[in-house]
Amino acid sequence: MWNIPATPWEPSITAVERLLRERLPKGQEFDYDPFDLNPRRHASGEWRQAFAASPFESPQTRRIPNPHKLDRDGLVAFLASMGWIADLPDEVRFPLLEEVNVLLDTAEYRRLWETHVYWTRLSGVL
């Protein structure tokens, strides 16, 4: 199961995203976009290879709209849960999240996500 952003945040959090991009740890290489919750493994379909030589059928899929509505504190907590932010030392992370909080000036934020659900079963099983 993957949650994929289907729309940008409403209202926009462009100022927050700009701040966070400026504060990415210097010298740290990411093999993914640290703001993209659509990991390459999902997008590439690479994960499906595990089923090719297995006793399982090809995975089936459904895409389900998944709207999110967060208050300001909820959005700060969501952003704080990003791995690279969560890994920052407290003395860096806490002031950064306070700056994020100050930039968020609306009571409620909305974003439509699309949940991709996959399942399979053993071949020959009814």
PDB file of N, CA and C in Angstrom, residues 37-124:
ATOM      1  N   LEU A  37       6.769  11.731  -1.494  1.00  0.00           N
ATOM      2  CA  LEU A  37       6.361  10.519  -0.789  1.00  0.00           C
ATOM      3  C   LEU A  37       6.061   9.381  -1.751  1.00  0.00           C
ATOM      4  N   ASN A  38       6.424   9.542  -2.992  1.00  0.00           N
ATOM      5  CA  ASN A  38       6.256   8.499  -3.995  1.00  0.00           C
ATOM      6  C   ASN A  38       7.630   7.885  -4.241  1.00  0.00           C
ATOM      7  N   PRO A  39       8.056   6.950  -3.392  1.00  0.00           N
ATOM      8  CA  PRO A  39       9.399   6.391  -3.526  1.00  0.00           C
ATOM      9  C   PRO A  39       9.631   5.754  -4.891  1.00  0.00           C
ATOM     10  N   ARG A  40      10.862   5.747  -5.304  1.00  0.00           N
ATOM     11  CA  ARG A  40      11.213   5.184  -6.613  1.00  0.00           C
ATOM     12  C   ARG A  40      10.814   3.711  -6.739  1.00  0.00           C
ATOM     13  N   ARG A  41      10.884   2.968  -5.635  1.00  0.00           N
ATOM     14  CA  ARG A  41      10.516   1.552  -5.711  1.00  0.00           C
ATOM     15  C   ARG A  41       9.089   1.393  -6.191  1.00  0.00           C
ATOM     16  N   HIS A  42       8.206   2.234  -5.727  1.00  0.00           N
ATOM     17  CA  HIS A  42       6.813   2.144  -6.155  1.00  0.00           C
ATOM     18  C   HIS A  42       6.679   2.613  -7.592  1.00  0.00           C
ATOM     19  N   ALA A  43       7.205   3.781  -7.886  1.00  0.00           N
ATOM     20  CA  ALA A  43       7.054   4.372  -9.214  1.00  0.00           C
ATOM     21  C   ALA A  43       7.672   3.502 -10.299  1.00  0.00           C
ATOM     22  N   SER A  44       8.796   2.874 -10.011  1.00  0.00           N
ATOM     23  CA  SER A  44       9.481   2.070 -11.025  1.00  0.00           C
ATOM     24  C   SER A  44       8.818   0.711 -11.236  1.00  0.00           C
ATOM     25  N   GLY A  45       8.044   0.260 -10.248  1.00  0.00           N
ATOM     26  CA  GLY A  45       7.456  -1.073 -10.333  1.00  0.00           C
ATOM     27  C   GLY A  45       8.450  -2.172 -10.000  1.00  0.00           C
ATOM     28  N   GLU A  46       9.650  -1.782  -9.605  1.00  0.00           N
ATOM     29  CA  GLU A  46      10.720  -2.732  -9.280  1.00  0.00           C
ATOM     30  C   GLU A  46      10.272  -3.772  -8.250  1.00  0.00           C
ATOM     31  N   TRP A  47       9.455  -3.367  -7.318  1.00  0.00           N
ATOM     32  CA  TRP A  47       8.996  -4.266  -6.250  1.00  0.00           C
ATOM     33  C   TRP A  47       8.210  -5.453  -6.807  1.00  0.00           C
ATOM     34  N   ARG A  48       7.615  -5.306  -7.987  1.00  0.00           N
ATOM     35  CA  ARG A  48       6.827  -6.394  -8.577  1.00  0.00           C
ATOM     36  C   ARG A  48       7.696  -7.591  -8.980  1.00  0.00           C
ATOM     37  N   GLN A  49       8.971  -7.368  -9.170  1.00  0.00           N
ATOM     38  CA  GLN A  49       9.872  -8.442  -9.590  1.00  0.00           C
ATOM     39  C   GLN A  49       9.895  -9.588  -8.590  1.00  0.00           C
ATOM     40  N   ALA A  50       9.641  -9.291  -7.332  1.00  0.00           N
ATOM     41  CA  ALA A  50       9.649 -10.333  -6.307  1.00  0.00           C
ATOM     42  C   ALA A  50       8.564 -11.377  -6.563  1.00  0.00           C
ATOM     43  N   PHE A  51       7.538 -11.026  -7.297  1.00  0.00           N
ATOM     44  CA  PHE A  51       6.437 -11.953  -7.559  1.00  0.00           C
ATOM     45  C   PHE A  51       6.676 -12.814  -8.799  1.00  0.00           C
ATOM     46  N   ALA A  52       7.627 -12.433  -9.649  1.00  0.00           N
ATOM     47  CA  ALA A  52       7.852 -13.135 -10.913  1.00  0.00           C
ATOM     48  C   ALA A  52       8.214 -14.602 -10.711  1.00  0.00           C
ATOM     49  N   ALA A  53       9.061 -14.904  -9.766  1.00  0.00           N
ATOM     50  CA  ALA A  53       9.500 -16.278  -9.548  1.00  0.00           C
ATOM     51  C   ALA A  53       8.918 -16.840  -8.254  1.00  0.00           C
ATOM     52  N   SER A  54       7.750 -16.360  -7.879  1.00  0.00           N
ATOM     53  CA  SER A  54       7.150 -16.809  -6.623  1.00  0.00           C
ATOM     54  C   SER A  54       5.907 -17.649  -6.908  1.00  0.00           C
ATOM     55  N   PRO A  55       5.379 -18.304  -5.905  1.00  0.00           N
ATOM     56  CA  PRO A  55       4.157 -19.086  -6.102  1.00  0.00           C
ATOM     57  C   PRO A  55       2.891 -18.215  -6.051  1.00  0.00           C
ATOM     58  N   PHE A  56       3.054 -16.898  -6.110  1.00  0.00           N
ATOM     59  CA  PHE A  56       1.920 -15.994  -6.042  1.00  0.00           C
ATOM     60  C   PHE A  56       1.494 -15.515  -7.423  1.00  0.00           C
ATOM     61  N   GLU A  57       0.225 -15.194  -7.547  1.00  0.00           N
ATOM     62  CA  GLU A  57      -0.286 -14.585  -8.774  1.00  0.00           C
ATOM     63  C   GLU A  57       0.244 -13.156  -8.878  1.00  0.00           C
ATOM     64  N   SER A  58       0.091 -12.574 -10.056  1.00  0.00           N
ATOM     65  CA  SER A  58       0.448 -11.160 -10.217  1.00  0.00           C
ATOM     66  C   SER A  58      -0.431 -10.322  -9.291  1.00  0.00           C
ATOM     67  N   PRO A  59       0.149  -9.322  -8.674  1.00  0.00           N
ATOM     68  CA  PRO A  59      -0.651  -8.496  -7.759  1.00  0.00           C
ATOM     69  C   PRO A  59      -1.792  -7.791  -8.483  1.00  0.00           C
ATOM     70  N   GLN A  60      -2.907  -7.691  -7.792  1.00  0.00           N
ATOM     71  CA  GLN A  60      -4.039  -6.897  -8.255  1.00  0.00           C
ATOM     72  C   GLN A  60      -3.942  -5.547  -7.558  1.00  0.00           C
ATOM     73  N   THR A  61      -4.617  -4.561  -8.106  1.00  0.00           N
ATOM     74  CA  THR A  61      -4.507  -3.224  -7.523  1.00  0.00           C
ATOM     75  C   THR A  61      -5.834  -2.486  -7.556  1.00  0.00           C
ATOM     76  N   ARG A  62      -5.983  -1.595  -6.609  1.00  0.00           N
ATOM     77  CA  ARG A  62      -7.094  -0.645  -6.577  1.00  0.00           C
ATOM     78  C   ARG A  62      -6.504   0.695  -6.157  1.00  0.00           C
ATOM     79  N   ARG A  63      -7.061   1.743  -6.718  1.00  0.00           N
ATOM     80  CA  ARG A  63      -6.669   3.104  -6.345  1.00  0.00           C
ATOM     81  C   ARG A  63      -7.864   3.765  -5.691  1.00  0.00           C
ATOM     82  N   ILE A  64      -7.644   4.265  -4.501  1.00  0.00           N
ATOM     83  CA  ILE A  64      -8.736   4.793  -3.688  1.00  0.00           C
ATOM     84  C   ILE A  64      -8.429   6.247  -3.335  1.00  0.00           C
ATOM     85  N   PRO A  65      -9.356   7.175  -3.617  1.00  0.00           N
ATOM     86  CA  PRO A  65      -9.144   8.557  -3.186  1.00  0.00           C
ATOM     87  C   PRO A  65      -9.041   8.614  -1.669  1.00  0.00           C
ATOM     88  N   ASN A  66      -8.112   9.412  -1.200  1.00  0.00           N
ATOM     89  CA  ASN A  66      -7.845   9.476   0.233  1.00  0.00           C
ATOM     90  C   ASN A  66      -7.630  10.943   0.634  1.00  0.00           C
ATOM     91  N   PRO A  67      -8.723  11.697   0.805  1.00  0.00           N
ATOM     92  CA  PRO A  67      -8.562  13.114   1.159  1.00  0.00           C
ATOM     93  C   PRO A  67      -8.104  13.281   2.602  1.00  0.00           C
ATOM     94  N   HIS A  68      -7.185  14.206   2.798  1.00  0.00           N
ATOM     95  CA  HIS A  68      -6.694  14.520   4.140  1.00  0.00           C
ATOM     96  C   HIS A  68      -7.031  15.966   4.468  1.00  0.00           C
ATOM     97  N   LYS A  69      -7.400  16.173   5.706  1.00  0.00           N
ATOM     98  CA  LYS A  69      -7.643  17.516   6.224  1.00  0.00           C
ATOM     99  C   LYS A  69      -6.901  17.598   7.552  1.00  0.00           C
ATOM    100  N   LEU A  70      -5.972  18.539   7.640  1.00  0.00           N
ATOM    101  CA  LEU A  70      -5.150  18.679   8.843  1.00  0.00           C
ATOM    102  C   LEU A  70      -5.235  20.101   9.368  1.00  0.00           C
ATOM    103  N   ASP A  71      -5.227  20.238  10.685  1.00  0.00           N
ATOM    104  CA  ASP A  71      -5.066  21.571  11.240  1.00  0.00           C
ATOM    105  C   ASP A  71      -3.571  21.904  11.197  1.00  0.00           C
ATOM    106  N   ARG A  72      -3.237  23.105  11.604  1.00  0.00           N
ATOM    107  CA  ARG A  72      -1.850  23.556  11.527  1.00  0.00           C
ATOM    108  C   ARG A  72      -0.904  22.637  12.302  1.00  0.00           C
ATOM    109  N   ASP A  73      -1.272  22.265  13.514  1.00  0.00           N
ATOM    110  CA  ASP A  73      -0.416  21.376  14.310  1.00  0.00           C
ATOM    111  C   ASP A  73      -0.255  20.016  13.640  1.00  0.00           C
ATOM    112  N   GLY A  74      -1.322  19.530  13.026  1.00  0.00           N
ATOM    113  CA  GLY A  74      -1.263  18.247  12.334  1.00  0.00           C
ATOM    114  C   GLY A  74      -0.328  18.286  11.140  1.00  0.00           C
ATOM    115  N   LEU A  75      -0.334  19.409  10.410  1.00  0.00           N
ATOM    116  CA  LEU A  75       0.563  19.535   9.261  1.00  0.00           C
ATOM    117  C   LEU A  75       2.013  19.641   9.724  1.00  0.00           C
ATOM    118  N   VAL A  76       2.258  20.362  10.800  1.00  0.00           N
ATOM    119  CA  VAL A  76       3.618  20.430  11.345  1.00  0.00           C
ATOM    120  C   VAL A  76       4.079  19.028  11.753  1.00  0.00           C
ATOM    121  N   ALA A  77       3.213  18.272  12.402  1.00  0.00           N
ATOM    122  CA  ALA A  77       3.565  16.901  12.815  1.00  0.00           C
ATOM    123  C   ALA A  77       3.825  16.019  11.600  1.00  0.00           C
ATOM    124  N   PHE A  78       3.019  16.182  10.551  1.00  0.00           N
ATOM    125  CA  PHE A  78       3.225  15.416   9.315  1.00  0.00           C
ATOM    126  C   PHE A  78       4.602  15.719   8.739  1.00  0.00           C
ATOM    127  N   LEU A  79       4.931  16.990   8.621  1.00  0.00           N
ATOM    128  CA  LEU A  79       6.240  17.367   8.072  1.00  0.00           C
ATOM    129  C   LEU A  79       7.371  16.878   8.968  1.00  0.00           C
ATOM    130  N   ALA A  80       7.170  16.955  10.293  1.00  0.00           N
ATOM    131  CA  ALA A  80       8.193  16.508  11.243  1.00  0.00           C
ATOM    132  C   ALA A  80       8.459  15.012  11.124  1.00  0.00           C
ATOM    133  N   SER A  81       7.496  14.267  10.587  1.00  0.00           N
ATOM    134  CA  SER A  81       7.663  12.821  10.476  1.00  0.00           C
ATOM    135  C   SER A  81       8.507  12.410   9.274  1.00  0.00           C
ATOM    136  N   MET A  82       8.821  13.358   8.386  1.00  0.00           N
ATOM    137  CA  MET A  82       9.699  13.023   7.257  1.00  0.00           C
ATOM    138  C   MET A  82      11.037  12.578   7.817  1.00  0.00           C
ATOM    139  N   GLY A  83      11.566  11.508   7.282  1.00  0.00           N
ATOM    140  CA  GLY A  83      12.775  10.901   7.836  1.00  0.00           C
ATOM    141  C   GLY A  83      13.925  11.860   8.033  1.00  0.00           C
ATOM    142  N   TRP A  84      14.214  12.692   7.063  1.00  0.00           N
ATOM    143  CA  TRP A  84      15.380  13.571   7.183  1.00  0.00           C
ATOM    144  C   TRP A  84      15.166  14.631   8.258  1.00  0.00           C
ATOM    145  N   ILE A  85      13.927  15.068   8.469  1.00  0.00           N
ATOM    146  CA  ILE A  85      13.647  16.033   9.529  1.00  0.00           C
ATOM    147  C   ILE A  85      13.706  15.338  10.889  1.00  0.00           C
ATOM    148  N   ALA A  86      13.091  14.174  10.975  1.00  0.00           N
ATOM    149  CA  ALA A  86      13.099  13.424  12.234  1.00  0.00           C
ATOM    150  C   ALA A  86      14.520  13.076  12.676  1.00  0.00           C
ATOM    151  N   ASP A  87      15.449  12.931  11.728  1.00  0.00           N
ATOM    152  CA  ASP A  87      16.837  12.594  12.047  1.00  0.00           C
ATOM    153  C   ASP A  87      17.669  13.788  12.513  1.00  0.00           C
ATOM    154  N   LEU A  88      17.147  14.996  12.367  1.00  0.00           N
ATOM    155  CA  LEU A  88      17.919  16.172  12.793  1.00  0.00           C
ATOM    156  C   LEU A  88      18.069  16.178  14.315  1.00  0.00           C
ATOM    157  N   PRO A  89      19.177  16.683  14.810  1.00  0.00           N
ATOM    158  CA  PRO A  89      19.328  16.818  16.270  1.00  0.00           C
ATOM    159  C   PRO A  89      18.259  17.778  16.806  1.00  0.00           C
ATOM    160  N   ASP A  90      17.827  17.548  18.027  1.00  0.00           N
ATOM    161  CA  ASP A  90      16.773  18.367  18.635  1.00  0.00           C
ATOM    162  C   ASP A  90      17.051  19.860  18.523  1.00  0.00           C
ATOM    163  N   GLU A  91      18.302  20.259  18.736  1.00  0.00           N
ATOM    164  CA  GLU A  91      18.627  21.684  18.730  1.00  0.00           C
ATOM    165  C   GLU A  91      18.489  22.314  17.341  1.00  0.00           C
ATOM    166  N   VAL A  92      18.405  21.498  16.309  1.00  0.00           N
ATOM    167  CA  VAL A  92      18.165  21.978  14.946  1.00  0.00           C
ATOM    168  C   VAL A  92      16.694  21.765  14.575  1.00  0.00           C
ATOM    169  N   ARG A  93      16.166  20.592  14.902  1.00  0.00           N
ATOM    170  CA  ARG A  93      14.798  20.221  14.507  1.00  0.00           C
ATOM    171  C   ARG A  93      13.745  21.122  15.154  1.00  0.00           C
ATOM    172  N   PHE A  94      13.828  21.338  16.461  1.00  0.00           N
ATOM    173  CA  PHE A  94      12.790  22.119  17.147  1.00  0.00           C
ATOM    174  C   PHE A  94      12.677  23.556  16.623  1.00  0.00           C
ATOM    175  N   PRO A  95      13.790  24.290  16.463  1.00  0.00           N
ATOM    176  CA  PRO A  95      13.666  25.637  15.889  1.00  0.00           C
ATOM    177  C   PRO A  95      13.146  25.627  14.451  1.00  0.00           C
ATOM    178  N   LEU A  96      13.550  24.628  13.672  1.00  0.00           N
ATOM    179  CA  LEU A  96      13.055  24.523  12.300  1.00  0.00           C
ATOM    180  C   LEU A  96      11.540  24.334  12.289  1.00  0.00           C
ATOM    181  N   LEU A  97      11.045  23.444  13.133  1.00  0.00           N
ATOM    182  CA  LEU A  97       9.597  23.204  13.174  1.00  0.00           C
ATOM    183  C   LEU A  97       8.851  24.430  13.693  1.00  0.00           C
ATOM    184  N   GLU A  98       9.462  25.208  14.542  1.00  0.00           N
ATOM    185  CA  GLU A  98       8.836  26.458  14.996  1.00  0.00           C
ATOM    186  C   GLU A  98       8.738  27.444  13.838  1.00  0.00           C
ATOM    187  N   GLU A  99       9.787  27.514  13.011  1.00  0.00           N
ATOM    188  CA  GLU A  99       9.735  28.373  11.822  1.00  0.00           C
ATOM    189  C   GLU A  99       8.633  27.913  10.873  1.00  0.00           C
ATOM    190  N   VAL A 100       8.500  26.604  10.705  1.00  0.00           N
ATOM    191  CA  VAL A 100       7.421  26.052   9.875  1.00  0.00           C
ATOM    192  C   VAL A 100       6.076  26.483  10.433  1.00  0.00           C
ATOM    193  N   ASN A 101       5.905  26.349  11.723  1.00  0.00           N
ATOM    194  CA  ASN A 101       4.646  26.708  12.379  1.00  0.00           C
ATOM    195  C   ASN A 101       4.286  28.171  12.133  1.00  0.00           C
ATOM    196  N   VAL A 102       5.280  29.050  12.207  1.00  0.00           N
ATOM    197  CA  VAL A 102       5.047  30.480  11.988  1.00  0.00           C
ATOM    198  C   VAL A 102       4.603  30.746  10.548  1.00  0.00           C
ATOM    199  N   LEU A 103       5.167  30.015   9.596  1.00  0.00           N
ATOM    200  CA  LEU A 103       4.812  30.218   8.186  1.00  0.00           C
ATOM    201  C   LEU A 103       3.410  29.704   7.840  1.00  0.00           C
ATOM    202  N   LEU A 104       2.907  28.768   8.617  1.00  0.00           N
ATOM    203  CA  LEU A 104       1.571  28.228   8.363  1.00  0.00           C
ATOM    204  C   LEU A 104       0.555  29.149   9.046  1.00  0.00           C
ATOM    205  N   ASP A 105      -0.166  29.906   8.242  1.00  0.00           N
ATOM    206  CA  ASP A 105      -1.052  30.920   8.808  1.00  0.00           C
ATOM    207  C   ASP A 105      -2.536  30.636   8.585  1.00  0.00           C
ATOM    208  N   THR A 106      -2.851  29.402   8.251  1.00  0.00           N
ATOM    209  CA  THR A 106      -4.242  29.017   8.030  1.00  0.00           C
ATOM    210  C   THR A 106      -4.604  27.918   9.024  1.00  0.00           C
ATOM    211  N   ALA A 107      -5.849  27.882   9.425  1.00  0.00           N
ATOM    212  CA  ALA A 107      -6.292  26.905  10.434  1.00  0.00           C
ATOM    213  C   ALA A 107      -6.383  25.492   9.878  1.00  0.00           C
ATOM    214  N   GLU A 108      -6.648  25.360   8.574  1.00  0.00           N
ATOM    215  CA  GLU A 108      -6.885  24.027   8.013  1.00  0.00           C
ATOM    216  C   GLU A 108      -6.208  23.891   6.651  1.00  0.00           C
ATOM    217  N   TYR A 109      -5.628  22.699   6.424  1.00  0.00           N
ATOM    218  CA  TYR A 109      -4.953  22.396   5.161  1.00  0.00           C
ATOM    219  C   TYR A 109      -5.529  21.094   4.608  1.00  0.00           C
ATOM    220  N   ARG A 110      -5.715  21.064   3.287  1.00  0.00           N
ATOM    221  CA  ARG A 110      -6.309  19.896   2.635  1.00  0.00           C
ATOM    222  C   ARG A 110      -5.401  19.413   1.501  1.00  0.00           C
ATOM    223  N   ARG A 111      -5.422  18.107   1.323  1.00  0.00           N
ATOM    224  CA  ARG A 111      -4.694  17.511   0.199  1.00  0.00           C
ATOM    225  C   ARG A 111      -5.361  16.203  -0.156  1.00  0.00           C
ATOM    226  N   LEU A 112      -5.526  15.986  -1.440  1.00  0.00           N
ATOM    227  CA  LEU A 112      -6.049  14.713  -1.906  1.00  0.00           C
ATOM    228  C   LEU A 112      -4.875  13.785  -2.171  1.00  0.00           C
ATOM    229  N   TRP A 113      -4.937  12.620  -1.576  1.00  0.00           N
ATOM    230  CA  TRP A 113      -3.972  11.560  -1.811  1.00  0.00           C
ATOM    231  C   TRP A 113      -4.702  10.453  -2.550  1.00  0.00           C
ATOM    232  N   GLU A 114      -3.951   9.602  -3.180  1.00  0.00           N
ATOM    233  CA  GLU A 114      -4.517   8.415  -3.812  1.00  0.00           C
ATOM    234  C   GLU A 114      -3.804   7.223  -3.181  1.00  0.00           C
ATOM    235  N   THR A 115      -4.568   6.359  -2.545  1.00  0.00           N
ATOM    236  CA  THR A 115      -3.989   5.182  -1.924  1.00  0.00           C
ATOM    237  C   THR A 115      -3.993   4.046  -2.942  1.00  0.00           C
ATOM    238  N   HIS A 116      -2.820   3.514  -3.205  1.00  0.00           N
ATOM    239  CA  HIS A 116      -2.665   2.379  -4.119  1.00  0.00           C
ATOM    240  C   HIS A 116      -2.566   1.127  -3.253  1.00  0.00           C
ATOM    241  N   VAL A 117      -3.551   0.267  -3.384  1.00  0.00           N
ATOM    242  CA  VAL A 117      -3.608  -0.957  -2.586  1.00  0.00           C
ATOM    243  C   VAL A 117      -3.339  -2.133  -3.516  1.00  0.00           C
ATOM    244  N   TYR A 118      -2.439  -3.008  -3.107  1.00  0.00           N
ATOM    245  CA  TYR A 118      -2.075  -4.188  -3.889  1.00  0.00           C
ATOM    246  C   TYR A 118      -2.297  -5.433  -3.053  1.00  0.00           C
ATOM    247  N   TRP A 119      -2.728  -6.496  -3.703  1.00  0.00           N
ATOM    248  CA  TRP A 119      -2.865  -7.765  -3.007  1.00  0.00           C
ATOM    249  C   TRP A 119      -2.687  -8.893  -4.022  1.00  0.00           C
ATOM    250  N   THR A 120      -2.437 -10.061  -3.488  1.00  0.00           N
ATOM    251  CA  THR A 120      -2.242 -11.234  -4.331  1.00  0.00           C
ATOM    252  C   THR A 120      -2.679 -12.468  -3.525  1.00  0.00           C
ATOM    253  N   ARG A 121      -2.568 -13.590  -4.157  1.00  0.00           N
ATOM    254  CA  ARG A 121      -2.838 -14.865  -3.471  1.00  0.00           C
ATOM    255  C   ARG A 121      -1.971 -15.933  -4.117  1.00  0.00           C
ATOM    256  N   LEU A 122      -1.867 -17.072  -3.443  1.00  0.00           N
ATOM    257  CA  LEU A 122      -1.103 -18.177  -3.986  1.00  0.00           C
ATOM    258  C   LEU A 122      -1.744 -18.657  -5.284  1.00  0.00           C
ATOM    259  N   SER A 123      -0.930 -18.980  -6.264  1.00  0.00           N
ATOM    260  CA  SER A 123      -1.457 -19.509  -7.512  1.00  0.00           C
ATOM    261  C   SER A 123      -2.213 -20.811  -7.268  1.00  0.00           C
ATOM    262  N   GLY A 124      -3.332 -20.962  -7.921  1.00  0.00           N
ATOM    263  CA  GLY A 124      -4.123 -22.185  -7.817  1.00  0.00           C
ATOM    264  C   GLY A 124      -5.011 -22.251  -6.590  1.00  0.00           C
TER     265      GLY A 124
END
